[in-house]
Amino acid sequence: MRIGLLTEGGYPYATGEARLWCDRLVRGLPQHEFEIYALSRSAEQERARVPLPEHVTRVRTAPLWAPADDGRTYSRRERRRFADCFKELVRGICAGEPEPFAAGLYGLAGLAREQGGMYAALRSESAVRALESACRAPGAARTVQTAQVADLLEFVDELEVMLRPLSLDWYGEDTRGGGGLGGTDICHAAAGGVAALPGLLAKRFFGVPLLVTEYGVQLRAHYLSQLDTRGERETRPAVRALLTAFQLRLATEIYARADFLTPGNAHARRWQERCGASRERLRTVYPGMEADRFTTVGEAPDRGDPDTLVWVGRIEPAKDLIALLHAFAEVRRAEPGTRLRIFATAEAPGYLADCRSLAAQLFPDEAADSVTAGENPVTFEEIGGPDAPTTADAYGSGRVVVLSSVIEGFPVTLAEAMLCGRATVSTDVGAVCEVIGGTGLVVPPRNPRALAEACLSLLQDPERAQRLGAAARARALELFTVEQNVAAFEEIYLRLLAKGSVRPGGEIPFARPPEARVPGHWTSPTWAPAPEPSSEAAV
């Protein structure tokens, strides 16, 4: 099977979970041939490419960070065609109408496929005027109607970047032969949004089945990013409204056209259903984790320090460490010997400084006597040090693992703590309840007192904490391993291939035997006899 894997800002370049699950999937299916089509976000990202297995036969990268002006200018007829399609697209964006949006999107894709890139056309005065007319038209959203010239120019710049996949040469034959996405058996988008756009076009023009996996819903991530005003330049309201409308219309079109959708949890699934995805084409596939990394800690008789709470993750406002520190103050009043160890996988420097300052105020350094130096019961540490050389060691250092987030998708750190056999106390956000499944304690977010009471109930009852930890590890081994993740996608690939989307040329799935095209060096065997020269060649 030949699979085109579509990524954006992730595999095979970036680090983190987005890269890890793709790498585990590819390495877990060596019997299939993978082609990777990556949209990169920075030049630095492209320098850190991970080693790839032999059955990855092609890697093509399109930089979204670099200028895309190819010098192409359209003729008068082509400009008229562009104007008609662009008017439909922006009408769908501004008025929230799916039919004009889809017609305009595929019309622009057809033009780009035939005539080349649209860099100059999208930045032309006619495009800005068409966008302005759509913003002022009846039915447009109220915030969009307030857009000024500066807003229109900024949105057009952003739109040009998001529509670059329409102009890529990924879809048909290329100079190396073998075909692009149009020749694959399945397109698998590792995220929604712009990452899935090439797969949407491959399905539209070549009938290639499209599978979209979202472990973090791109539309939700966009909404959250608009709430973050800590950036260097705050986006104007009209521009935010236009960008959000585009992301919503694109997500709706992807969910409507994809052959199959695999959300990473029920929380993501609800987002997809509300945007129009049908339940018949949805199946939850949990992320796969390397359980072997946590076996030593998870099966060890030592359950960690009984007086220690552990927190692991990226230190940022969404994790609400401020509430955790206030909760720990309540815990210390009831159990003076308790410690809180905070292990940072990454950090927002300003927020980390605020947390350190609050910890110093709430917990002055304590000394056993007049000679010994004082210590703070709250420590901020990094994984990789002598006390916690691995992530598993960090989880294993305490009896209870805490998650205090106010915003969460799939809580990876929670699943890792479960694999380590640790009892957990978590806030009820995102997919936490789905992941825990009754093997841990869950409290409302932004409630330090409830968080403190749950932690105390486990610290004061070691047997209960041990039972919950054992149950949590059993649940994690059943649902959140690489093996179950790979097996689920293998089954979905076979189902999509057996279903067989209708190809424009009338090609029937399985019409060619597998021996017709064997990946690897056997494709052009050195032992094959040379073809005899034809009579025309002899002449």
Coordinates of C-alpha atoms in Angstrom, one line a residue:
M1 CA 0.0 0.0 0.0
R2 CA 1.3 3.5 -0.9
I3 CA 0.4 6.1 1.8
G4 CA 0.8 9.9 1.5
L5 CA 1.4 11.3 5.0
L6 CA 0.5 15.0 5.2
T7 CA 2.0 17.1 8.0
E8 CA 2.4 20.7 9.0
G9 CA 5.1 22.0 11.3
G10 CA 5.8 18.4 12.5
Y11 CA 7.1 15.2 11.2
P12 CA 9.8 14.6 10.0
Y13 CA 11.2 17.8 11.4
A14 CA 9.8 19.2 14.7
T15 CA 10.0 17.6 18.1
G16 CA 7.1 16.8 20.4
E17 CA 4.1 14.5 20.3
A18 CA 3.1 15.6 16.8
R19 CA 6.4 14.2 15.5
L20 CA 6.5 11.2 17.8
W21 CA 3.1 9.6 16.9
C22 CA 3.8 10.0 13.2
D23 CA 7.2 8.4 13.6
R24 CA 5.8 5.5 15.6
L25 CA 3.1 4.9 13.0
V26 CA 5.5 4.9 10.1
R27 CA 8.0 2.5 11.8
G28 CA 5.1 0.3 13.0
L29 CA 4.0 -0.4 9.4
P30 CA 7.2 -1.4 7.5
Q31 CA 5.1 -3.5 5.1
H32 CA 3.7 -0.3 3.5
E33 CA 5.4 2.4 1.5
F34 CA 5.1 5.9 2.9
E35 CA 5.6 9.3 1.2
I36 CA 5.8 12.3 3.4
Y37 CA 4.5 15.7 2.3
A38 CA 5.4 18.3 4.9
L39 CA 4.5 22.0 5.3
S40 CA 7.3 23.6 7.3
R41 CA 7.0 26.6 9.5
S42 CA 10.6 27.8 9.8
A43 CA 14.1 27.4 8.3
E44 CA 15.4 26.2 11.7
Q45 CA 12.8 23.5 11.8
E46 CA 14.0 22.0 8.5
R47 CA 17.5 21.6 9.8
A48 CA 16.5 19.1 12.4
R49 CA 15.2 16.3 10.4
V50 CA 14.8 12.9 12.1
P51 CA 16.2 9.7 10.6
L52 CA 13.7 7.9 8.5
P53 CA 13.2 4.2 7.8
E54 CA 13.8 2.7 4.4
H55 CA 10.2 2.3 3.5
V56 CA 9.8 6.1 3.4
T57 CA 10.4 6.5 -0.3
R58 CA 9.9 10.2 -0.7
V59 CA 10.0 13.4 1.4
R60 CA 8.7 16.6 -0.1
T61 CA 8.7 19.9 1.8
A62 CA 6.9 23.2 1.1
P63 CA 8.1 26.1 3.3
L64 CA 5.3 28.3 4.5
W65 CA 7.8 30.7 6.0
A66 CA 9.6 31.6 2.7
P67 CA 8.3 34.1 0.1
A68 CA 6.4 32.3 -2.7
D69 CA 6.5 34.8 -5.5
D70 CA 7.4 32.8 -8.6
G71 CA 7.0 35.8 -10.9
R72 CA 3.9 34.4 -12.5
T73 CA 1.4 36.9 -13.8
Y74 CA -2.0 35.9 -15.3
S75 CA -3.4 36.9 -18.6
R76 CA -6.7 38.9 -18.9
R77 CA -8.8 35.7 -19.2
E78 CA -7.0 34.1 -16.2
R79 CA -7.4 37.2 -14.1
R80 CA -11.1 37.2 -14.8
R81 CA -11.3 33.6 -13.8
F82 CA -9.3 34.2 -10.7
A83 CA -11.6 37.2 -9.8
D84 CA -14.7 35.0 -10.1
C85 CA -13.4 32.2 -7.9
F86 CA -11.9 34.6 -5.4
K87 CA -15.2 36.5 -5.0
E88 CA -17.0 33.2 -4.3
L89 CA -14.3 32.2 -1.7
V90 CA -14.4 35.5 0.2
R91 CA -18.3 35.6 0.1
G92 CA -18.3 32.2 1.7
I93 CA -15.8 33.4 4.4
C94 CA -17.5 36.7 5.2
A95 CA -21.1 35.4 5.1
G96 CA -20.4 32.0 6.5
E97 CA -21.8 30.1 3.5
P98 CA -20.2 26.7 2.8
E99 CA -21.2 26.3 -0.9
P100 CA -19.6 29.5 -2.2
F101 CA -16.5 28.8 -0.1
A102 CA -16.1 25.3 -1.6
A103 CA -16.8 26.5 -5.1
G104 CA -14.2 29.3 -4.8
L105 CA -11.6 27.0 -3.1
Y106 CA -11.7 24.3 -5.8
G107 CA -12.0 26.9 -8.6
L108 CA -8.7 28.5 -7.4
A109 CA -7.1 25.1 -7.0
G110 CA -8.0 24.3 -10.6
L111 CA -6.6 27.6 -11.8
A112 CA -3.4 27.1 -9.8
R113 CA -3.1 23.5 -11.1
E114 CA -3.3 24.7 -14.7
Q115 CA -1.5 28.1 -14.6
G116 CA 0.8 28.1 -11.6
G117 CA 1.0 30.1 -8.4
M118 CA -1.3 32.9 -7.3
Y119 CA 1.1 35.0 -5.3
A120 CA 0.7 38.1 -7.4
A121 CA -3.1 37.6 -8.0
L122 CA -3.8 37.2 -4.2
R123 CA -1.9 40.4 -3.4
S124 CA -3.4 42.4 -6.3
E125 CA -5.7 45.5 -5.9
S126 CA -8.6 43.6 -7.4
A127 CA -8.3 40.9 -4.7
V128 CA -8.4 43.5 -1.9
R129 CA -11.4 45.2 -3.5
A130 CA -13.3 41.9 -3.8
L131 CA -12.6 41.2 -0.2
E132 CA -13.8 44.7 0.8
S133 CA -17.0 44.2 -1.2
A134 CA -17.6 40.8 0.6
C135 CA -17.1 42.5 4.0
R136 CA -19.6 45.2 3.2
A137 CA -22.2 42.9 1.6
P138 CA -25.5 42.1 3.4
G139 CA -25.1 39.0 5.6
A140 CA -21.5 39.5 6.5
A141 CA -20.6 39.2 10.2
R142 CA -20.7 42.5 12.2
T143 CA -17.1 42.5 13.1
V144 CA -16.0 41.7 9.5
Q145 CA -18.0 44.7 8.3
T146 CA -15.7 47.0 10.3
A147 CA -12.6 45.9 8.5
Q148 CA -10.4 48.8 7.3
V149 CA -7.8 48.8 4.5
A150 CA -5.0 47.8 6.8
D151 CA -7.1 44.8 8.0
L152 CA -7.9 43.7 4.5
L153 CA -4.2 43.9 3.5
E154 CA -3.2 41.9 6.6
F155 CA -5.8 39.2 6.0
V156 CA -4.9 38.9 2.3
D157 CA -1.2 38.3 3.3
E158 CA -2.3 35.6 5.8
L159 CA -4.7 34.0 3.2
E160 CA -1.9 33.8 0.6
V161 CA 0.1 31.7 3.0
M162 CA -2.8 29.4 3.9
L163 CA -3.6 28.9 0.3
R164 CA -0.1 28.0 -0.9
P165 CA -0.9 24.2 -1.0
L166 CA -3.2 25.0 -3.9
S167 CA -0.1 25.9 -6.0
L168 CA 2.2 23.0 -5.1
D169 CA 3.4 20.5 -7.6
W170 CA 2.6 17.6 -5.2
Y171 CA -0.4 16.2 -7.0
G172 CA 0.5 14.8 -10.4
E173 CA 3.6 13.6 -12.2
D174 CA 6.9 15.2 -11.2
T175 CA 10.4 15.3 -12.8
R176 CA 11.4 12.1 -10.9
G177 CA 8.3 10.2 -12.1
G178 CA 6.2 7.9 -10.0
G179 CA 3.4 10.5 -9.5
G180 CA 2.7 12.5 -6.4
L181 CA -0.3 12.5 -4.1
G182 CA -2.6 11.7 -7.0
G183 CA -0.9 8.3 -7.4
T184 CA -1.1 7.3 -3.7
D185 CA -3.5 4.7 -2.4
I186 CA -4.5 6.8 0.7
C187 CA -3.8 10.4 1.8
H188 CA -3.4 10.5 5.6
A189 CA -3.4 14.0 7.1
A190 CA -1.8 14.1 10.5
A191 CA -3.8 17.2 11.4
G192 CA -6.8 19.2 10.2
G193 CA -6.7 22.7 8.8
V194 CA -4.1 23.7 6.2
A195 CA -2.2 20.3 6.7
A196 CA -5.3 18.5 5.2
L197 CA -5.7 20.8 2.3
P198 CA -3.4 18.9 -0.1
G199 CA -5.3 15.7 0.7
L200 CA -8.6 17.5 0.0
L201 CA -7.3 18.5 -3.4
A202 CA -6.0 15.0 -4.1
K203 CA -9.4 13.6 -3.4
R204 CA -11.1 16.2 -5.5
F205 CA -9.0 15.8 -8.6
F206 CA -7.8 12.2 -8.4
G207 CA -10.3 10.5 -6.1
V208 CA -7.7 9.5 -3.5
P209 CA -9.3 8.4 -0.2
L210 CA -8.7 11.0 2.6
L211 CA -8.1 10.1 6.2
V212 CA -7.8 13.0 8.7
T213 CA -6.4 12.5 12.2
E214 CA -6.7 15.2 14.8
Y215 CA -5.2 14.7 18.3
G216 CA -5.6 18.4 18.8
V217 CA -8.5 20.0 16.8
Q218 CA -6.9 22.8 14.6
L219 CA -10.1 24.9 14.8
R220 CA -10.0 24.8 18.6
A221 CA -6.3 25.6 18.6
H222 CA -7.0 28.6 16.4
Y223 CA -9.7 29.9 18.8
L224 CA -7.3 29.5 21.8
S225 CA -4.5 31.3 19.9
Q226 CA -6.8 34.3 19.3
L227 CA -7.3 34.5 23.1
D228 CA -3.6 34.8 23.7
T229 CA -2.7 38.5 23.7
R230 CA 0.8 38.1 25.0
G231 CA 2.4 38.2 21.6
E232 CA 4.5 41.0 20.2
R233 CA 1.7 42.3 18.0
E234 CA -2.0 41.9 18.9
T235 CA -4.2 41.0 15.9
R236 CA -7.0 43.5 15.1
P237 CA -10.6 42.3 15.7
A238 CA -11.6 42.4 12.1
V239 CA -8.5 40.3 11.1
R240 CA -9.2 37.8 13.8
A241 CA -12.8 37.5 12.7
L242 CA -11.8 36.9 9.0
L243 CA -9.1 34.3 10.0
T244 CA -11.5 32.5 12.3
A245 CA -14.2 32.4 9.6
F246 CA -11.7 31.0 7.1
Q247 CA -10.6 28.3 9.5
L248 CA -14.2 27.4 10.3
R249 CA -15.2 27.1 6.7
L250 CA -12.1 25.0 5.9
A251 CA -12.7 22.7 8.8
T252 CA -16.3 22.2 7.8
E253 CA -15.3 21.4 4.2
I254 CA -12.6 18.9 5.4
Y255 CA -15.0 17.2 7.8
A256 CA -17.7 16.9 5.0
R257 CA -15.3 15.5 2.3
A258 CA -12.9 13.3 4.3
D259 CA -13.6 9.5 3.9
F260 CA -12.7 8.9 7.5
L261 CA -11.9 11.0 10.6
T262 CA -10.0 9.7 13.6
P263 CA -10.2 12.1 16.6
G264 CA -7.8 11.3 19.4
N265 CA -10.5 11.5 22.1
A266 CA -14.2 12.2 22.7
H267 CA -13.5 15.9 23.3
A268 CA -12.0 16.3 19.8
R269 CA -14.8 14.1 18.4
R270 CA -17.5 16.5 19.8
W271 CA -15.8 19.4 18.0
Q272 CA -15.8 17.6 14.7
E273 CA -19.4 16.5 15.0
R274 CA -20.5 20.1 15.8
C275 CA -18.7 21.2 12.6
G276 CA -20.6 18.7 10.5
A277 CA -18.7 15.5 10.6
S278 CA -21.0 12.4 10.4
R279 CA -20.8 9.8 13.1
E280 CA -20.5 7.0 10.5
R281 CA -17.1 8.3 9.4
L282 CA -15.7 8.9 12.9
R283 CA -13.6 6.5 15.0
T284 CA -11.7 7.5 18.1
V285 CA -8.0 6.3 18.0
Y286 CA -6.0 7.2 21.1
P287 CA -2.4 8.3 20.8
G288 CA 0.1 5.5 21.1
M289 CA 2.9 5.7 23.7
E290 CA 6.0 3.6 24.2
A291 CA 5.0 1.6 27.3
D292 CA 8.4 0.0 27.6
R293 CA 9.9 3.4 28.7
F294 CA 7.7 3.2 31.9
T295 CA 7.8 -0.5 32.6
T296 CA 10.6 -0.3 35.2
V297 CA 8.9 2.3 37.3
G298 CA 5.4 1.0 36.7
E299 CA 6.2 -2.6 37.8
A300 CA 8.6 -1.7 40.6
P301 CA 7.5 -2.5 44.2
D302 CA 8.6 1.0 45.3
R303 CA 5.6 3.3 44.9
G304 CA 7.7 6.5 45.3
D305 CA 8.0 8.9 48.3
P306 CA 4.7 8.7 50.2
D307 CA 4.9 12.4 51.1
T308 CA 5.7 13.8 47.7
L309 CA 3.3 15.2 45.0
V310 CA 4.6 15.4 41.4
W311 CA 3.7 17.7 38.6
V312 CA 5.2 17.2 35.1
G313 CA 4.7 19.3 31.9
R314 CA 5.2 22.6 30.2
I315 CA 5.1 25.5 32.6
E316 CA 2.6 28.0 31.1
P317 CA -0.6 29.8 32.1
A318 CA -2.9 27.0 30.7
K319 CA -1.4 24.6 33.3
D320 CA -2.5 26.9 36.2
L321 CA 0.4 26.2 38.5
I322 CA -0.7 29.2 40.5
A323 CA -3.8 27.3 41.6
L324 CA -1.6 24.2 42.3
L325 CA 0.7 26.2 44.6
H326 CA -2.3 27.6 46.6
A327 CA -3.7 24.1 46.8
F328 CA -0.4 22.8 48.1
A329 CA -0.4 25.5 50.8
E330 CA -3.7 23.8 52.1
V331 CA -2.0 20.4 51.9
R332 CA 1.0 21.7 53.9
R333 CA -1.3 22.9 56.7
A334 CA -2.8 19.5 57.1
E335 CA 0.4 17.5 56.3
P336 CA 3.5 19.6 57.2
G337 CA 6.0 17.1 55.8
T338 CA 4.6 17.0 52.3
R339 CA 6.8 18.1 49.3
L340 CA 5.8 19.3 45.8
R341 CA 8.3 18.6 42.9
I342 CA 7.6 20.4 39.7
F343 CA 9.4 19.0 36.6
A344 CA 9.4 21.2 33.5
T345 CA 9.5 19.8 30.0
A346 CA 9.4 23.3 28.6
E347 CA 8.5 26.7 30.0
A348 CA 7.2 30.2 29.4
P349 CA 9.9 32.3 31.1
G350 CA 7.7 35.0 32.5
Y351 CA 5.2 32.6 33.9
L352 CA 7.9 30.5 35.5
A353 CA 9.3 33.5 37.3
D354 CA 5.8 34.3 38.6
C355 CA 5.5 30.7 39.9
R356 CA 8.9 30.8 41.6
S357 CA 8.0 34.1 43.3
L358 CA 4.7 32.8 44.6
A359 CA 6.3 29.6 45.9
A360 CA 8.9 31.8 47.8
Q361 CA 6.1 33.9 49.3
L362 CA 3.8 30.9 50.3
F363 CA 6.6 28.7 51.6
P364 CA 9.6 30.5 53.2
D365 CA 12.7 28.3 53.3
E366 CA 12.5 26.0 56.3
A367 CA 15.4 24.9 58.5
A368 CA 15.5 22.0 61.0
D369 CA 17.7 24.0 63.4
S370 CA 19.7 27.2 63.7
V371 CA 22.7 25.7 61.8
T372 CA 21.1 23.9 58.8
A373 CA 20.4 25.8 55.7
G374 CA 16.7 26.2 54.9
E375 CA 14.9 24.4 52.1
N376 CA 11.7 25.2 50.2
P377 CA 9.2 22.3 50.1
V378 CA 8.4 23.3 46.4
T379 CA 11.2 22.6 43.9
F380 CA 11.4 23.5 40.2
E381 CA 13.5 20.9 38.4
E382 CA 14.3 19.8 34.9
I383 CA 14.1 16.2 33.6
G384 CA 17.6 14.9 32.8
G385 CA 19.2 15.9 36.1
P386 CA 20.8 13.5 38.6
D387 CA 17.6 13.1 40.6
A388 CA 15.4 12.5 37.6
P389 CA 17.4 11.3 34.5
T390 CA 14.3 10.2 32.6
T391 CA 10.6 11.1 32.5
A392 CA 9.7 7.9 34.2
D393 CA 12.0 8.7 37.1
A394 CA 10.2 12.0 37.5
Y395 CA 6.8 10.4 37.8
G396 CA 8.3 7.7 40.0
S397 CA 9.7 10.2 42.5
G398 CA 6.3 10.7 44.3
R399 CA 3.2 8.8 45.4
V400 CA 0.7 11.1 43.6
V401 CA 0.8 12.9 40.3
V402 CA -1.2 16.1 39.9
L403 CA -2.6 17.8 36.8
S404 CA -4.0 21.3 37.4
S405 CA -4.7 22.6 33.9
V406 CA -7.6 24.9 32.9
I407 CA -7.1 24.0 29.2
E408 CA -6.2 20.6 27.9
G409 CA -6.7 18.4 24.9
F410 CA -5.4 14.9 25.3
P411 CA -3.4 14.9 28.5
V412 CA -0.3 13.1 27.5
T413 CA 1.4 13.6 30.9
L414 CA -1.6 12.0 32.6
A415 CA -1.4 8.9 30.4
E416 CA 2.4 8.6 31.1
A417 CA 1.7 8.8 34.9
M418 CA -0.8 6.0 34.5
L419 CA 1.8 3.9 32.7
C420 CA 4.0 4.5 35.7
G421 CA 1.4 3.1 38.0
R422 CA 0.8 6.3 39.9
A423 CA -2.4 7.6 41.4
T424 CA -3.5 10.9 39.9
V425 CA -5.5 14.0 40.9
S426 CA -6.6 16.0 37.9
T427 CA -8.9 18.9 36.9
D428 CA -12.0 18.1 34.8
V429 CA -10.9 19.7 31.5
G430 CA -10.5 18.3 27.9
A431 CA -10.3 14.6 27.7
V432 CA -9.2 14.0 31.3
C433 CA -12.2 12.1 32.4
E434 CA -12.1 9.9 29.3
V435 CA -8.4 9.1 29.9
I436 CA -8.8 8.5 33.7
G437 CA -11.9 6.3 33.4
G438 CA -12.4 6.0 37.1
T439 CA -8.7 5.2 38.0
G440 CA -8.0 8.6 39.5
L441 CA -9.6 11.6 41.3
V442 CA -11.0 14.5 39.2
V443 CA -11.9 17.9 40.6
P444 CA -13.2 21.2 39.0
P445 CA -10.6 23.5 37.5
R446 CA -9.6 26.7 39.2
N447 CA -10.6 25.3 42.6
P448 CA -7.5 25.0 44.8
R449 CA -9.4 23.8 47.8
A450 CA -11.0 20.8 45.9
L451 CA -7.5 20.0 44.5
A452 CA -6.0 20.1 48.0
E453 CA -8.7 17.8 49.5
A454 CA -8.3 15.2 46.7
C455 CA -4.5 15.2 47.2
L456 CA -4.8 14.8 50.9
S457 CA -7.3 11.9 50.5
L458 CA -4.6 9.9 48.6
L459 CA -1.7 11.0 50.7
Q460 CA -3.5 9.9 53.9
D461 CA -4.7 6.6 52.4
P462 CA -1.7 4.8 50.8
E463 CA -3.6 1.6 50.1
R464 CA -6.2 3.5 48.0
A465 CA -3.4 5.3 46.1
Q466 CA -1.8 2.0 45.3
R467 CA -5.0 0.4 44.1
L468 CA -5.8 3.4 41.9
G469 CA -2.2 3.4 40.5
A470 CA -2.4 -0.3 39.6
A471 CA -5.8 0.2 37.9
A472 CA -4.5 3.2 36.0
R473 CA -1.5 1.2 34.7
A474 CA -3.8 -1.6 33.5
R475 CA -6.1 0.9 31.7
A476 CA -3.2 2.7 30.0
L477 CA -1.7 -0.6 28.8
E478 CA -5.0 -1.5 27.3
L479 CA -5.7 1.8 25.5
F480 CA -2.7 4.0 25.1
T481 CA 0.1 1.9 23.6
V482 CA 1.8 2.1 20.2
E483 CA 0.7 -1.3 19.3
Q484 CA -3.1 -0.5 19.6
N485 CA -2.5 2.8 17.8
V486 CA -0.7 1.1 14.8
A487 CA -3.2 -1.8 14.7
A488 CA -6.1 0.7 14.5
F489 CA -4.6 2.6 11.6
E490 CA -3.7 -0.6 9.8
E491 CA -7.3 -1.7 9.9
I492 CA -8.6 1.8 8.7
Y493 CA -6.1 1.8 5.8
L494 CA -7.4 -1.6 4.6
R495 CA -11.0 -0.5 5.0
L496 CA -10.4 2.7 2.9
L497 CA -8.5 0.8 0.3
A498 CA -11.2 -1.9 0.1
K499 CA -13.9 0.7 -0.2
G500 CA -12.2 2.2 -3.1
S501 CA -13.0 5.8 -4.0
V502 CA -14.0 6.4 -7.6
R503 CA -11.0 7.6 -9.6
P504 CA -11.4 10.1 -12.4
G505 CA -10.0 7.6 -14.9
G506 CA -12.3 4.8 -13.7
E507 CA -9.4 2.8 -12.1
I508 CA -10.6 -0.1 -10.1
P509 CA -8.9 -0.8 -6.7
F510 CA -6.8 -4.0 -6.7
A511 CA -7.0 -4.1 -10.6
R512 CA -3.2 -4.4 -10.6
P513 CA -1.5 -7.2 -8.7
P514 CA 0.9 -6.1 -5.9
E515 CA 3.8 -7.6 -7.9
A516 CA 3.3 -4.9 -10.5
R517 CA 5.1 -2.4 -8.4
V518 CA 7.5 -3.5 -5.7
P519 CA 9.1 -0.8 -3.5
G520 CA 12.8 -0.7 -3.0
H521 CA 15.7 -1.6 -5.3
W522 CA 13.8 -4.4 -6.9
T523 CA 11.8 -1.8 -8.9
S524 CA 14.6 -1.6 -11.5
P525 CA 16.4 -5.0 -11.3
T526 CA 19.9 -5.1 -12.7
W527 CA 19.4 -8.7 -14.0
A528 CA 16.5 -7.7 -16.3
P529 CA 17.4 -8.1 -20.0
A530 CA 17.9 -4.9 -22.0
P531 CA 15.1 -4.1 -24.4
E532 CA 15.7 -4.8 -28.1
P533 CA 16.0 -1.7 -30.3
S534 CA 13.0 -1.0 -32.4
S535 CA 13.1 -0.8 -36.1
E536 CA 12.5 2.9 -35.9
A537 CA 15.4 3.4 -33.6
A538 CA 17.7 1.4 -36.0
V539 CA 16.8 3.6 -38.8

